[in-house]
Amino acid sequence: MALTGGDVHLDRGHDGRVAYLTLSHGKYTVITWEMRQLVAERFAEIDRDDDVRVVVVRSDGEHFSSGGDIAGFMEVDPIDFTDLGHNVTAPARSTKPVIAAVDGYCFGVGLELALSCDIRLATPRSQFALPEMNLGMIPGSGGTQRLGRLIGLSRAKFHIMTATRIQAQQAFDWGVVAGLHADRDALYAAVDELALKMADFSPSAQRTAKEVLDKGLDGPLYTGIELERKAYSMLRATNDFAEGVKAFEEKRKPTFQGR
């Protein structure tokens, strides 16, 4: 029987500049079909809000997420799976930088959601896995492609085809996460500090850097370099760039407006 309940709370902090998306569904934060849709809806709302500059994805359970509601997925009409993954990969399509704060299990669709974020920070007790092979299935929301690009084909094949967990230190060494913090309190404090730092940068530059990195690395080197060159030229004409240069010359902190 499908699980019921669960939510994805949206809160805004720091004068509305940081949006916090909190997964909420018990100790293990099992992600239901409805929660997947909520992720997409919340990000659509965030992307319409020009005041929001950075997004943080986290969980209020003991674990970031142990994965999806397997029984619930069995009750979903197969035609609905044609768009599988479009919802939980909303962080990747967002124009804002997105930080995932991972504590505890980060499995299945939970890992696919985290991989869709731009930056991941975690705790030493965190574990990462795509365990779908145990069900006679493969990841279906970008896990094979994103993990493969992140840690390399050989490692991704091993961990996906054997359903083997990646421990926190290994995840850090391989670049799955950008930093490890002692416990949840330290993690959330570090994420908050990082979010505020990023919120002070130019929204135009942040958005453009994300796009150039994501799209450039999907193609040949010369294509990425050409994309970078044109993006650089475009930003050269922005008010934010002029403000950044002026602030540098005046030895003060710039005030970016996203224009």
Coordinates of C-alpha atoms in Angstrom, one line a residue:
M1 CA 0.0 0.0 0.0
A2 CA 1.3 3.5 -0.8
L3 CA 2.5 5.6 2.0
T4 CA 0.5 8.7 2.7
G5 CA 1.6 12.1 4.2
G6 CA 4.9 13.8 3.7
D7 CA 5.5 17.3 2.6
V8 CA 8.1 19.7 1.2
H9 CA 8.1 22.9 3.3
L10 CA 9.2 26.1 1.7
D11 CA 10.5 28.9 4.0
R12 CA 12.4 32.0 3.3
G13 CA 15.2 33.5 5.5
H14 CA 17.7 36.3 5.5
D15 CA 15.4 38.9 4.1
G16 CA 14.0 36.4 1.6
R17 CA 17.3 35.9 -0.1
V18 CA 17.6 32.2 0.9
A19 CA 14.8 29.7 0.3
Y20 CA 14.8 26.6 2.4
L21 CA 13.1 23.4 1.0
T22 CA 12.7 20.9 3.8
L23 CA 11.7 17.3 3.1
S24 CA 9.4 16.0 5.8
H25 CA 8.2 12.5 6.1
G26 CA 9.2 10.7 9.2
K27 CA 12.6 9.4 10.5
Y28 CA 13.7 8.1 7.1
T29 CA 12.2 10.8 4.9
V30 CA 10.7 8.3 2.4
I31 CA 9.8 10.3 -0.7
T32 CA 6.3 9.7 -2.0
W33 CA 5.0 10.4 -5.5
E34 CA 3.2 13.4 -4.2
M35 CA 6.4 14.8 -2.6
R36 CA 8.2 14.5 -5.9
Q37 CA 5.5 16.7 -7.5
L38 CA 5.9 19.2 -4.6
V39 CA 9.6 19.5 -5.2
A40 CA 8.8 20.7 -8.7
E41 CA 6.1 23.0 -7.6
R42 CA 8.2 24.6 -4.9
F43 CA 11.1 25.2 -7.3
A44 CA 8.7 26.8 -9.8
E45 CA 7.6 29.2 -7.1
I46 CA 11.1 29.9 -6.1
D47 CA 12.2 30.7 -9.7
R48 CA 9.4 33.2 -9.9
D49 CA 10.7 35.1 -6.8
D50 CA 13.5 37.5 -7.8
D51 CA 14.2 38.1 -4.1
V52 CA 15.5 34.5 -3.7
R53 CA 19.1 34.2 -4.6
V54 CA 20.1 30.8 -3.1
V55 CA 18.1 27.6 -2.4
V56 CA 18.9 25.1 0.4
V57 CA 17.5 21.5 0.3
R58 CA 17.5 19.6 3.5
S59 CA 15.4 17.2 5.6
D60 CA 13.8 17.4 9.1
G61 CA 14.0 13.6 9.5
E62 CA 16.9 11.6 11.0
H63 CA 18.0 10.9 7.5
F64 CA 18.1 13.1 4.4
S65 CA 16.2 10.3 2.6
S66 CA 16.2 6.5 2.5
G67 CA 14.7 6.6 -1.0
G68 CA 11.3 6.5 -2.6
D69 CA 8.0 5.0 -1.6
I70 CA 8.3 1.7 -3.6
A71 CA 4.8 0.5 -2.9
G72 CA 3.4 3.8 -3.9
F73 CA 5.3 3.8 -7.2
M74 CA 3.6 0.4 -8.0
E75 CA 0.3 2.2 -7.9
V76 CA 1.2 4.9 -10.3
D77 CA -0.1 4.6 -13.9
P78 CA 2.8 3.5 -16.2
I79 CA 2.1 6.5 -18.5
D80 CA 3.0 8.8 -15.7
F81 CA 6.6 7.4 -15.7
T82 CA 7.3 9.1 -19.1
D83 CA 8.1 12.2 -17.1
L84 CA 9.8 10.3 -14.3
G85 CA 12.7 12.4 -12.9
H86 CA 11.5 15.7 -14.3
N87 CA 10.1 16.7 -10.9
V88 CA 13.0 15.8 -8.6
T89 CA 15.6 17.2 -11.0
A90 CA 14.0 20.6 -10.7
P91 CA 17.1 21.9 -8.8
A92 CA 19.2 21.3 -11.9
R93 CA 16.9 23.4 -14.0
S94 CA 16.5 26.2 -11.4
T95 CA 18.1 29.5 -12.3
K96 CA 19.3 29.8 -8.7
P97 CA 22.3 28.0 -7.1
V98 CA 21.1 25.1 -5.0
I99 CA 22.8 23.6 -2.0
A100 CA 22.0 20.1 -0.6
A101 CA 22.5 19.6 3.2
V102 CA 22.9 15.8 3.6
D103 CA 22.9 14.0 6.9
G104 CA 22.4 10.3 7.2
Y105 CA 21.1 8.1 4.4
C106 CA 20.9 9.6 1.0
F107 CA 19.6 6.7 -1.1
G108 CA 17.7 6.2 -4.3
V109 CA 15.6 9.1 -5.4
G110 CA 17.0 11.0 -2.4
L111 CA 20.5 10.8 -3.9
E112 CA 19.1 11.7 -7.4
L113 CA 17.6 14.8 -5.8
A114 CA 20.9 15.7 -4.1
L115 CA 22.8 15.1 -7.3
S116 CA 20.5 17.5 -9.1
C117 CA 21.7 20.2 -6.7
D118 CA 24.8 22.3 -7.5
I119 CA 26.7 21.8 -4.3
R120 CA 26.4 19.1 -1.6
L121 CA 27.7 19.2 1.9
A122 CA 27.4 16.3 4.3
T123 CA 28.2 14.8 7.7
P124 CA 30.7 11.9 8.4
R125 CA 27.8 9.6 9.1
S126 CA 26.2 10.1 5.7
Q127 CA 26.0 7.3 3.2
F128 CA 25.1 7.5 -0.5
A129 CA 23.6 4.7 -2.6
L130 CA 21.6 3.9 -5.7
P131 CA 20.2 0.5 -4.5
E132 CA 17.6 -0.1 -7.2
M133 CA 19.5 -3.2 -8.4
N134 CA 18.1 -4.9 -5.2
L135 CA 14.6 -4.5 -6.8
G136 CA 15.6 -5.7 -10.2
M137 CA 15.5 -2.1 -11.4
I138 CA 17.8 0.8 -12.3
P139 CA 17.8 4.4 -11.1
G140 CA 15.2 6.4 -13.2
S141 CA 15.6 10.0 -12.2
G142 CA 19.1 10.8 -13.6
G143 CA 21.1 8.7 -11.2
T144 CA 23.0 6.7 -13.7
Q145 CA 24.0 9.8 -15.8
R146 CA 24.8 12.2 -13.0
L147 CA 26.7 9.8 -10.8
G148 CA 28.7 8.6 -13.8
R149 CA 29.7 12.0 -14.8
L150 CA 30.6 12.9 -11.3
I151 CA 32.7 9.9 -10.2
G152 CA 33.6 8.3 -13.5
L153 CA 32.1 5.4 -15.5
S154 CA 34.0 2.6 -13.8
R155 CA 33.2 3.7 -10.2
A156 CA 29.5 4.4 -11.2
K157 CA 29.1 1.0 -12.7
F158 CA 30.5 -0.7 -9.6
H159 CA 28.3 1.2 -7.2
I160 CA 25.1 1.1 -9.3
M161 CA 25.4 -2.5 -10.6
T162 CA 26.3 -3.9 -7.1
A163 CA 24.1 -1.5 -5.1
T164 CA 27.1 -0.7 -2.9
R165 CA 27.0 2.3 -0.6
I166 CA 29.5 5.1 -0.8
Q167 CA 30.6 6.2 2.6
A168 CA 31.0 9.9 3.5
Q169 CA 34.7 10.1 3.3
Q170 CA 34.8 8.4 0.0
A171 CA 32.1 10.7 -1.3
F172 CA 34.2 13.7 -0.3
D173 CA 37.3 12.2 -1.9
W174 CA 35.5 11.6 -5.1
G175 CA 33.8 15.0 -5.2
V176 CA 30.3 13.8 -4.6
V177 CA 30.2 16.2 -1.7
A178 CA 32.2 19.4 -1.4
G179 CA 32.7 19.2 2.4
L180 CA 32.1 17.2 5.5
H181 CA 30.9 18.7 8.8
A182 CA 31.0 17.1 12.3
D183 CA 27.2 16.8 12.8
R184 CA 23.9 18.1 11.7
D185 CA 24.2 21.4 13.7
A186 CA 27.6 22.0 12.2
L187 CA 26.4 21.0 8.7
Y188 CA 23.4 23.4 8.8
A189 CA 25.6 26.2 10.2
A190 CA 28.1 25.7 7.3
V191 CA 25.3 25.5 4.7
D192 CA 23.8 28.7 6.1
E193 CA 27.1 30.5 6.0
L194 CA 27.7 29.3 2.4
A195 CA 24.2 30.3 1.3
L196 CA 24.7 33.8 2.7
K197 CA 28.0 34.1 1.0
M198 CA 26.5 33.1 -2.4
A199 CA 23.5 35.4 -1.9
D200 CA 25.9 38.4 -1.9
F201 CA 27.2 37.6 -5.3
S202 CA 25.6 38.8 -8.5
P203 CA 22.5 36.7 -9.3
S204 CA 23.2 37.2 -13.0
A205 CA 26.8 35.9 -12.6
Q206 CA 25.7 33.0 -10.5
R207 CA 23.0 32.0 -13.0
T208 CA 25.3 32.3 -15.9
A209 CA 28.1 30.3 -14.2
K210 CA 25.7 27.5 -13.4
E211 CA 24.5 27.4 -17.0
V212 CA 28.0 27.5 -18.6
L213 CA 29.3 24.8 -16.3
D214 CA 26.3 22.4 -16.8
K215 CA 25.9 22.9 -20.5
G216 CA 29.6 23.3 -21.3
L217 CA 30.6 20.1 -19.7
D218 CA 28.0 18.2 -21.7
G219 CA 29.7 18.9 -25.0
P220 CA 33.2 19.1 -26.5
L221 CA 35.8 21.3 -25.0
Y222 CA 35.7 23.9 -27.8
T223 CA 31.9 24.2 -27.5
G224 CA 32.2 24.8 -23.8
I225 CA 34.9 27.5 -24.3
E226 CA 32.8 29.2 -26.9
L227 CA 29.8 29.2 -24.6
E228 CA 32.0 30.6 -21.8
R229 CA 33.3 33.4 -24.1
K230 CA 29.9 34.5 -25.2
A231 CA 28.5 34.4 -21.6
Y232 CA 31.5 36.5 -20.4
S233 CA 30.8 39.0 -23.1
M234 CA 27.1 39.2 -22.1
L235 CA 28.0 39.8 -18.4
R236 CA 30.4 42.5 -19.4
A237 CA 27.4 44.7 -20.3
T238 CA 25.6 44.2 -17.0
N239 CA 25.1 46.8 -14.3
D240 CA 26.4 44.2 -11.8
F241 CA 29.7 44.0 -13.5
A242 CA 30.0 47.8 -13.5
E243 CA 29.2 47.8 -9.8
G244 CA 31.7 45.1 -9.1
V245 CA 34.5 47.0 -10.8
K246 CA 33.5 50.3 -9.2
A247 CA 33.4 48.6 -5.7
F248 CA 36.8 47.0 -6.3
E249 CA 38.3 50.4 -7.2
E250 CA 36.7 52.1 -4.2
K251 CA 37.7 49.2 -1.9
R252 CA 34.2 48.4 -0.7
K253 CA 31.8 45.5 -0.8
P254 CA 29.7 45.6 -4.0
T255 CA 25.9 45.7 -3.9
F256 CA 24.6 43.5 -6.7
Q257 CA 21.1 43.9 -8.1
G258 CA 20.9 41.1 -10.6
R259 CA 20.8 43.5 -13.6

